[in-house]
PDB file of N, CA and C in Angstrom:
ATOM      1  N   MET A   1       0.508  -1.497  -0.011  1.00 80.00           N
ATOM      2  CA  MET A   1       0.067  -0.259  -0.058  1.00 80.00           C
ATOM      3  C   MET A   1       1.055   1.226   0.049  1.00 80.00           C
ATOM      4  N   ALA A   2       1.940   0.758   0.601  1.00 87.00           N
ATOM      5  CA  ALA A   2       2.795   2.585   1.153  1.00 87.00           C
ATOM      6  C   ALA A   2       3.557   2.832  -0.728  1.00 87.00           C
ATOM      7  N   LEU A   3       3.505   1.836  -1.561  1.00 91.00           N
ATOM      8  CA  LEU A   3       4.447   1.745  -2.635  1.00 91.00           C
ATOM      9  C   LEU A   3       3.249   2.541  -3.375  1.00 91.00           C
ATOM     10  N   GLU A   4       2.036   2.058  -3.258  1.00 91.00           N
ATOM     11  CA  GLU A   4       0.947   2.596  -4.612  1.00 91.00           C
ATOM     12  C   GLU A   4       0.656   4.149  -3.897  1.00 91.00           C
ATOM     13  N   THR A   5       0.477   4.303  -2.925  1.00 92.00           N
ATOM     14  CA  THR A   5       0.979   5.598  -2.212  1.00 92.00           C
ATOM     15  C   THR A   5       1.616   6.906  -2.696  1.00 92.00           C
ATOM     16  N   ALA A   6       2.919   5.995  -2.759  1.00 93.00           N
ATOM     17  CA  ALA A   6       3.648   7.028  -3.125  1.00 93.00           C
ATOM     18  C   ALA A   6       3.826   7.478  -4.987  1.00 93.00           C
ATOM     19  N   LEU A   7       3.517   6.441  -5.232  1.00 91.00           N
ATOM     20  CA  LEU A   7       3.699   6.533  -6.879  1.00 91.00           C
ATOM     21  C   LEU A   7       2.056   7.571  -7.478  1.00 91.00           C
ATOM     22  N   ALA A   8       0.898   7.160  -6.457  1.00 91.00           N
ATOM     23  CA  ALA A   8       0.241   7.952  -6.425  1.00 91.00           C
ATOM     24  C   ALA A   8       0.185   9.620  -6.066  1.00 91.00           C
ATOM     25  N   ALA A   9       0.962   9.695  -5.214  1.00 94.00           N
ATOM     26  CA  ALA A   9       1.531  11.473  -4.835  1.00 94.00           C
ATOM     27  C   ALA A   9       2.192  11.798  -6.030  1.00 94.00           C
ATOM     28  N   ALA A  10       3.216  10.897  -6.877  1.00 93.00           N
ATOM     29  CA  ALA A  10       3.329  11.518  -7.535  1.00 93.00           C
ATOM     30  C   ALA A  10       2.989  12.137  -8.967  1.00 93.00           C
ATOM     31  N   SER A  11       1.821  11.495  -9.005  1.00 95.00           N
ATOM     32  CA  SER A  11       1.116  11.502 -10.050  1.00 95.00           C
ATOM     33  C   SER A  11       0.239  12.610 -10.189  1.00 95.00           C
ATOM     34  N   MET A  12       0.169  13.540 -11.376  1.00 93.00           N
ATOM     35  CA  MET A  12      -0.985  14.614 -11.960  1.00 93.00           C
ATOM     36  C   MET A  12      -2.504  14.279 -11.198  1.00 93.00           C
ATOM     37  N   THR A  13      -2.886  14.803 -10.922  1.00 93.00           N
ATOM     38  CA  THR A  13      -4.571  14.745 -10.738  1.00 93.00           C
ATOM     39  C   THR A  13      -5.101  14.700 -12.570  1.00 93.00           C
ATOM     40  N   ILE A  14      -6.355  14.229 -12.320  1.00 93.00           N
ATOM     41  CA  ILE A  14      -6.916  14.221 -13.595  1.00 93.00           C
ATOM     42  C   ILE A  14      -7.241  15.912 -14.153  1.00 93.00           C
ATOM     43  N   VAL A  15      -7.597  16.398 -13.332  1.00 95.00           N
ATOM     44  CA  VAL A  15      -8.025  18.113 -14.070  1.00 95.00           C
ATOM     45  C   VAL A  15      -6.359  18.521 -14.488  1.00 95.00           C
ATOM     46  N   GLU A  16      -5.533  18.181 -13.413  1.00 93.00           N
ATOM     47  CA  GLU A  16      -3.931  18.951 -14.008  1.00 93.00           C
ATOM     48  C   GLU A  16      -3.581  18.268 -15.185  1.00 93.00           C
ATOM     49  N   GLN A  17      -3.908  16.890 -15.570  1.00 93.00           N
ATOM     50  CA  GLN A  17      -3.624  16.195 -16.913  1.00 93.00           C
ATOM     51  C   GLN A  17      -4.550  17.055 -18.427  1.00 93.00           C
ATOM     52  N   ARG A  18      -5.162  17.609 -17.734  1.00 94.00           N
ATOM     53  CA  ARG A  18      -6.319  18.235 -18.849  1.00 94.00           C
ATOM     54  C   ARG A  18      -6.002  19.257 -19.430  1.00 94.00           C
ATOM     55  N   ASP A  19      -4.553  19.939 -19.340  1.00 92.00           N
ATOM     56  CA  ASP A  19      -3.672  20.803 -19.889  1.00 92.00           C
ATOM     57  C   ASP A  19      -2.966  20.382 -20.722  1.00 92.00           C
ATOM     58  N   PRO A  20      -2.739  20.230 -22.192  1.00 90.00           N
ATOM     59  CA  PRO A  20      -1.783  19.828 -22.903  1.00 90.00           C
ATOM     60  C   PRO A  20      -0.457  20.360 -22.737  1.00 90.00           C
ATOM     61  N   ASN A  21      -0.332  21.758 -22.477  1.00 89.00           N
ATOM     62  CA  ASN A  21       0.784  22.404 -22.051  1.00 89.00           C
ATOM     63  C   ASN A  21       1.913  21.728 -20.934  1.00 89.00           C
ATOM     64  N   VAL A  22       0.593  21.580 -20.247  1.00 91.00           N
ATOM     65  CA  VAL A  22       1.095  20.574 -18.363  1.00 91.00           C
ATOM     66  C   VAL A  22       1.781  19.237 -19.047  1.00 91.00           C
ATOM     67  N   ILE A  23       1.326  19.050 -19.891  1.00 92.00           N
ATOM     68  CA  ILE A  23       1.843  17.269 -20.111  1.00 92.00           C
ATOM     69  C   ILE A  23       2.148  16.816 -21.373  1.00 92.00           C
ATOM     70  N   TYR A  24       3.320  17.845 -21.788  1.00 93.00           N
ATOM     71  CA  TYR A  24       3.925  17.267 -23.404  1.00 93.00           C
ATOM     72  C   TYR A  24       5.210  17.763 -22.475  1.00 93.00           C
ATOM     73  N   HIS A  25       6.271  17.179 -22.178  1.00 93.00           N
ATOM     74  CA  HIS A  25       7.286  17.248 -22.334  1.00 93.00           C
ATOM     75  C   HIS A  25       8.641  16.065 -23.486  1.00 93.00           C
ATOM     76  N   LYS A  26       8.545  16.878 -24.463  1.00 95.00           N
ATOM     77  CA  LYS A  26       9.361  15.654 -25.190  1.00 95.00           C
ATOM     78  C   LYS A  26      11.176  15.401 -24.970  1.00 95.00           C
ATOM     79  N   MET A  27      11.471  14.328 -24.543  1.00 95.00           N
ATOM     80  CA  MET A  27      12.700  14.139 -24.179  1.00 95.00           C
ATOM     81  C   MET A  27      13.516  13.314 -25.216  1.00 95.00           C
ATOM     82  N   SER A  28      14.786  13.458 -25.337  1.00 94.00           N
ATOM     83  CA  SER A  28      15.185  12.710 -25.657  1.00 94.00           C
ATOM     84  C   SER A  28      15.675  11.747 -25.203  1.00 94.00           C
ATOM     85  N   ALA A  29      16.753  10.230 -25.298  1.00 88.00           N
ATOM     86  CA  ALA A  29      16.878   9.515 -24.629  1.00 88.00           C
ATOM     87  C   ALA A  29      18.083   9.861 -23.783  1.00 88.00           C
ATOM     88  N   GLY A  30      18.669  10.317 -23.638  1.00 91.00           N
ATOM     89  CA  GLY A  30      19.671  10.526 -22.866  1.00 91.00           C
ATOM     90  C   GLY A  30      18.811  11.898 -21.549  1.00 91.00           C
ATOM     91  N   GLN A  31      17.989  12.420 -21.954  1.00 95.00           N
ATOM     92  CA  GLN A  31      16.970  13.309 -21.047  1.00 95.00           C
ATOM     93  C   GLN A  31      16.467  12.163 -20.349  1.00 95.00           C
ATOM     94  N   LEU A  32      15.864  11.373 -20.931  1.00 93.00           N
ATOM     95  CA  LEU A  32      15.431  10.538 -19.628  1.00 93.00           C
ATOM     96  C   LEU A  32      16.208   9.550 -19.400  1.00 93.00           C
ATOM     97  N   ALA A  33      17.036   9.312 -19.651  1.00 93.00           N
ATOM     98  CA  ALA A  33      18.132   8.526 -18.851  1.00 93.00           C
ATOM     99  C   ALA A  33      18.505   9.431 -17.675  1.00 93.00           C
ATOM    100  N   ALA A  34      18.681  10.191 -17.801  1.00 94.00           N
ATOM    101  CA  ALA A  34      19.363  11.233 -16.662  1.00 94.00           C
ATOM    102  C   ALA A  34      18.089  11.702 -15.947  1.00 94.00           C
ATOM    103  N   LEU A  35      16.481  11.563 -16.221  1.00 94.00           N
ATOM    104  CA  LEU A  35      15.691  11.666 -15.245  1.00 94.00           C
ATOM    105  C   LEU A  35      15.665  10.502 -14.620  1.00 94.00           C
ATOM    106  N   THR A  36      16.008   9.564 -15.397  1.00 94.00           N
ATOM    107  CA  THR A  36      15.679   7.846 -14.333  1.00 94.00           C
ATOM    108  C   THR A  36      17.114   7.101 -14.231  1.00 94.00           C
ATOM    109  N   PRO A  37      17.787   7.603 -13.460  1.00 94.00           N
ATOM    110  CA  PRO A  37      19.168   6.904 -13.899  1.00 94.00           C
ATOM    111  C   PRO A  37      19.340   5.032 -13.152  1.00 94.00           C
ATOM    112  N   GLY A  38      18.124   5.001 -12.259  1.00 92.00           N
ATOM    113  CA  GLY A  38      17.629   3.528 -11.470  1.00 92.00           C
ATOM    114  C   GLY A  38      17.419   2.630 -12.410  1.00 92.00           C
ATOM    115  N   TRP A  39      16.795   2.991 -13.865  1.00 93.00           N
ATOM    116  CA  TRP A  39      16.000   1.946 -14.874  1.00 93.00           C
ATOM    117  C   TRP A  39      16.913   2.153 -15.817  1.00 93.00           C
ATOM    118  N   SER A  40      17.075   1.547 -16.652  1.00 93.00           N
ATOM    119  CA  SER A  40      17.666   0.905 -17.702  1.00 93.00           C
ATOM    120  C   SER A  40      16.665   1.833 -18.894  1.00 93.00           C
ATOM    121  N   TRP A  41      16.515   2.518 -20.176  1.00 92.00           N
ATOM    122  CA  TRP A  41      15.438   2.750 -21.045  1.00 92.00           C
ATOM    123  C   TRP A  41      16.013   1.982 -22.203  1.00 92.00           C
ATOM    124  N   THR A  42      17.131   1.698 -22.225  1.00 92.00           N
ATOM    125  CA  THR A  42      18.147   1.306 -23.773  1.00 92.00           C
ATOM    126  C   THR A  42      17.721  -0.059 -23.645  1.00 92.00           C
ATOM    127  N   ALA A  43      17.547  -0.618 -22.505  1.00 94.00           N
ATOM    128  CA  ALA A  43      17.130  -2.268 -22.812  1.00 94.00           C
ATOM    129  C   ALA A  43      16.016  -2.356 -22.535  1.00 94.00           C
ATOM    130  N   TYR A  44      15.041  -1.658 -21.575  1.00 94.00           N
ATOM    131  CA  TYR A  44      13.808  -1.807 -21.896  1.00 94.00           C
ATOM    132  C   TYR A  44      12.788  -1.637 -23.524  1.00 94.00           C
ATOM    133  N   PHE A  45      13.609  -0.400 -24.071  1.00 93.00           N
ATOM    134  CA  PHE A  45      13.433  -0.199 -25.320  1.00 93.00           C
ATOM    135  C   PHE A  45      13.799  -1.584 -26.325  1.00 93.00           C
ATOM    136  N   ARG A  46      14.714  -2.045 -25.979  1.00 94.00           N
ATOM    137  CA  ARG A  46      15.205  -2.947 -26.906  1.00 94.00           C
ATOM    138  C   ARG A  46      14.515  -4.038 -26.509  1.00 94.00           C
ATOM    139  N   ASP A  47      14.282  -4.651 -25.031  1.00 96.00           N
ATOM    140  CA  ASP A  47      13.348  -5.585 -24.669  1.00 96.00           C
ATOM    141  C   ASP A  47      12.025  -5.690 -25.331  1.00 96.00           C
ATOM    142  N   TYR A  48      11.533  -4.540 -25.362  1.00 93.00           N
ATOM    143  CA  TYR A  48      10.028  -4.054 -26.262  1.00 93.00           C
ATOM    144  C   TYR A  48      10.142  -4.130 -27.376  1.00 93.00           C
ATOM    145  N   GLY A  49      11.254  -4.240 -28.270  1.00 95.00           N
ATOM    146  CA  GLY A  49      11.296  -4.294 -29.311  1.00 95.00           C
ATOM    147  C   GLY A  49      11.303  -3.016 -30.226  1.00 95.00           C
ATOM    148  N   ARG A  50      11.859  -2.070 -29.703  1.00 94.00           N
ATOM    149  CA  ARG A  50      12.094  -0.561 -30.082  1.00 94.00           C
ATOM    150  C   ARG A  50      12.856   0.154 -29.511  1.00 94.00           C
ATOM    151  N   PRO A  51      14.420  -0.923 -30.306  1.00 93.00           N
ATOM    152  CA  PRO A  51      16.072  -0.148 -29.801  1.00 93.00           C
ATOM    153  C   PRO A  51      15.730   1.095 -30.671  1.00 93.00           C
ATOM    154  N   ASP A  52      14.888   1.753 -31.395  1.00 93.00           N
ATOM    155  CA  ASP A  52      15.385   2.492 -32.546  1.00 93.00           C
ATOM    156  C   ASP A  52      14.593   4.158 -31.668  1.00 93.00           C
ATOM    157  N   ILE A  53      13.784   3.867 -30.542  1.00 91.00           N
ATOM    158  CA  ILE A  53      13.254   4.967 -30.100  1.00 91.00           C
ATOM    159  C   ILE A  53      13.967   5.932 -29.867  1.00 91.00           C
ATOM    160  N   ALA A  54      14.508   7.314 -30.347  1.00 90.00           N
ATOM    161  CA  ALA A  54      15.044   8.254 -29.773  1.00 90.00           C
ATOM    162  C   ALA A  54      14.352   9.188 -29.449  1.00 90.00           C
ATOM    163  N   THR A  55      13.221   9.767 -29.053  1.00 94.00           N
ATOM    164  CA  THR A  55      12.540  10.891 -28.273  1.00 94.00           C
ATOM    165  C   THR A  55      11.562  10.102 -27.985  1.00 94.00           C
ATOM    166  N   ILE A  56      11.405  10.593 -26.356  1.00 94.00           N
ATOM    167  CA  ILE A  56       9.972  10.497 -26.389  1.00 94.00           C
ATOM    168  C   ILE A  56       9.124  11.114 -25.552  1.00 94.00           C
ATOM    169  N   ASP A  57       7.604  11.707 -25.540  1.00 95.00           N
ATOM    170  CA  ASP A  57       6.807  12.394 -24.371  1.00 95.00           C
ATOM    171  C   ASP A  57       6.525  12.009 -23.277  1.00 95.00           C
ATOM    172  N   VAL A  58       6.791  12.517 -22.651  1.00 94.00           N
ATOM    173  CA  VAL A  58       7.416  12.122 -20.075  1.00 94.00           C
ATOM    174  C   VAL A  58       5.972  12.916 -20.310  1.00 94.00           C
ATOM    175  N   HIS A  59       4.492  12.474 -20.450  1.00 93.00           N
ATOM    176  CA  HIS A  59       3.961  13.206 -19.298  1.00 93.00           C
ATOM    177  C   HIS A  59       3.998  13.734 -18.572  1.00 93.00           C
ATOM    178  N   GLN A  60       4.521  12.989 -17.122  1.00 94.00           N
ATOM    179  CA  GLN A  60       4.649  13.210 -15.888  1.00 94.00           C
ATOM    180  C   GLN A  60       5.882  13.141 -15.609  1.00 94.00           C
ATOM    181  N   PRO A  61       7.098  13.709 -15.951  1.00 94.00           N
ATOM    182  CA  PRO A  61       8.117  13.908 -15.244  1.00 94.00           C
ATOM    183  C   PRO A  61       8.563  13.373 -13.852  1.00 94.00           C
ATOM    184  N   LYS A  62       7.883  14.195 -12.933  1.00 94.00           N
ATOM    185  CA  LYS A  62       7.600  14.563 -11.319  1.00 94.00           C
ATOM    186  C   LYS A  62       7.141  12.817 -11.072  1.00 94.00           C
ATOM    187  N   PHE A  63       6.492  11.972 -11.702  1.00 95.00           N
ATOM    188  CA  PHE A  63       6.097  10.578 -11.691  1.00 95.00           C
ATOM    189  C   PHE A  63       7.318   9.739 -11.440  1.00 95.00           C
ATOM    190  N   PHE A  64       8.247  10.031 -12.892  1.00 95.00           N
ATOM    191  CA  PHE A  64       9.324   9.269 -12.929  1.00 95.00           C
ATOM    192  C   PHE A  64      10.338   9.553 -11.995  1.00 95.00           C
ATOM    193  N   THR A  65      10.373  10.935 -11.770  1.00 95.00           N
ATOM    194  CA  THR A  65      11.684  11.078 -10.414  1.00 95.00           C
ATOM    195  C   THR A  65      11.457  10.588  -9.334  1.00 95.00           C
ATOM    196  N   ALA A  66       9.544  10.483  -8.981  1.00 95.00           N
ATOM    197  CA  ALA A  66       9.786   9.584  -7.860  1.00 95.00           C
ATOM    198  C   ALA A  66       9.819   8.287  -7.795  1.00 95.00           C
ATOM    199  N   PHE A  67       9.455   7.849  -9.500  1.00 94.00           N
ATOM    200  CA  PHE A  67       9.190   5.929  -9.580  1.00 94.00           C
ATOM    201  C   PHE A  67      11.180   5.715  -9.717  1.00 94.00           C
ATOM    202  N   ASP A  68      12.043   6.559 -10.199  1.00 96.00           N
ATOM    203  CA  ASP A  68      13.445   6.385  -9.966  1.00 96.00           C
ATOM    204  C   ASP A  68      13.788   5.991  -8.488  1.00 96.00           C
ATOM    205  N   HIS A  69      13.267   6.655  -7.474  1.00 95.00           N
ATOM    206  CA  HIS A  69      13.350   6.851  -6.251  1.00 95.00           C
ATOM    207  C   HIS A  69      12.899   5.838  -5.485  1.00 95.00           C
ATOM    208  N   LEU A  70      11.529   5.087  -5.942  1.00 95.00           N
ATOM    209  CA  LEU A  70      11.755   4.318  -5.303  1.00 95.00           C
ATOM    210  C   LEU A  70      12.106   3.128  -5.834  1.00 95.00           C
ATOM    211  N   LEU A  71      12.370   2.613  -6.802  1.00 93.00           N
ATOM    212  CA  LEU A  71      13.318   2.159  -7.631  1.00 93.00           C
ATOM    213  C   LEU A  71      14.425   1.538  -6.157  1.00 93.00           C
ATOM    214  N   ARG A  72      14.827   2.957  -6.185  1.00 94.00           N
ATOM    215  CA  ARG A  72      16.384   2.777  -5.261  1.00 94.00           C
ATOM    216  C   ARG A  72      16.169   2.365  -3.601  1.00 94.00           C
ATOM    217  N   THR A  73      15.103   2.956  -3.528  1.00 95.00           N
ATOM    218  CA  THR A  73      14.571   2.933  -1.665  1.00 95.00           C
ATOM    219  C   THR A  73      13.791   1.006  -0.963  1.00 95.00           C
ATOM    220  N   THR A  74      13.088   0.728  -2.325  1.00 94.00           N
ATOM    221  CA  THR A  74      11.997   0.164  -1.954  1.00 94.00           C
ATOM    222  C   THR A  74      12.302  -1.209  -2.368  1.00 94.00           C
ATOM    223  N   PRO A  75      12.338  -1.999  -0.904  1.00 94.00           N
ATOM    224  CA  PRO A  75      12.880  -3.637  -1.092  1.00 94.00           C
ATOM    225  C   PRO A  75      12.422  -4.367  -2.288  1.00 94.00           C
ATOM    226  N   ILE A  76      12.985  -5.108  -2.871  1.00 94.00           N
ATOM    227  CA  ILE A  76      12.534  -6.477  -3.765  1.00 94.00           C
ATOM    228  C   ILE A  76      11.250  -6.518  -3.557  1.00 94.00           C
ATOM    229  N   ALA A  77      11.497  -7.147  -2.159  1.00 93.00           N
ATOM    230  CA  ALA A  77       9.892  -8.038  -2.214  1.00 93.00           C
ATOM    231  C   ALA A  77       8.787  -6.844  -2.309  1.00 93.00           C
ATOM    232  N   GLY A  78       9.017  -5.257  -1.894  1.00 92.00           N
ATOM    233  CA  GLY A  78       7.488  -4.307  -1.854  1.00 92.00           C
ATOM    234  C   GLY A  78       7.253  -4.342  -3.284  1.00 92.00           C
ATOM    235  N   TRP A  79       8.189  -4.546  -3.701  1.00 92.00           N
ATOM    236  CA  TRP A  79       8.020  -4.157  -5.769  1.00 92.00           C
ATOM    237  C   TRP A  79       7.440  -5.923  -5.812  1.00 92.00           C
ATOM    238  N   LYS A  80       7.746  -6.690  -5.663  1.00 93.00           N
ATOM    239  CA  LYS A  80       6.866  -7.830  -5.860  1.00 93.00           C
ATOM    240  C   LYS A  80       5.888  -7.916  -5.381  1.00 93.00           C
ATOM    241  N   SER A  81       5.027  -7.512  -4.155  1.00 91.00           N
ATOM    242  CA  SER A  81       3.553  -7.418  -3.616  1.00 91.00           C
ATOM    243  C   SER A  81       3.451  -7.121  -4.610  1.00 91.00           C
ATOM    244  N   TYR A  82       3.493  -5.435  -4.716  1.00 90.00           N
ATOM    245  CA  TYR A  82       3.061  -4.302  -5.441  1.00 90.00           C
ATOM    246  C   TYR A  82       2.260  -4.938  -6.589  1.00 90.00           C
ATOM    247  N   LEU A  83       3.198  -5.382  -7.617  1.00 91.00           N
ATOM    248  CA  LEU A  83       2.955  -5.949  -8.890  1.00 91.00           C
ATOM    249  C   LEU A  83       2.121  -7.092  -9.110  1.00 91.00           C
ATOM    250  N   ARG A  84       2.312  -7.774  -7.647  1.00 92.00           N
ATOM    251  CA  ARG A  84       1.198  -9.329  -7.881  1.00 92.00           C
ATOM    252  C   ARG A  84      -0.297  -8.573  -7.832  1.00 92.00           C
ATOM    253  N   TRP A  85      -0.440  -7.627  -7.145  1.00 86.00           N
ATOM    254  CA  TRP A  85      -1.576  -7.182  -7.090  1.00 86.00           C
ATOM    255  C   TRP A  85      -2.234  -6.534  -7.981  1.00 86.00           C
ATOM    256  N   GLN A  86      -0.840  -5.806  -8.910  1.00 83.00           N
ATOM    257  CA  GLN A  86      -1.957  -4.896 -10.190  1.00 83.00           C
ATOM    258  C   GLN A  86      -2.017  -5.414 -11.305  1.00 83.00           C
TER     259      GLN A  86
END
């Protein structure tokens, strides 16, 4: 529950997401990697079958910053439990 709450707290509300100027954050692969250094986007896109992705629109950078922090601080058992219920 704590992990889900932390992810939700880092997310924009539905009302905030209505503004297209607030959710448009086109980033290069390098910018995305800098935003979340604990996650290998190169490996993710490769395994997804799209190693050619060079730019991506990150709607909620604050969420990804929080996600990266949680990757580094939440024990693997917490992630397993969270993902089991998703």
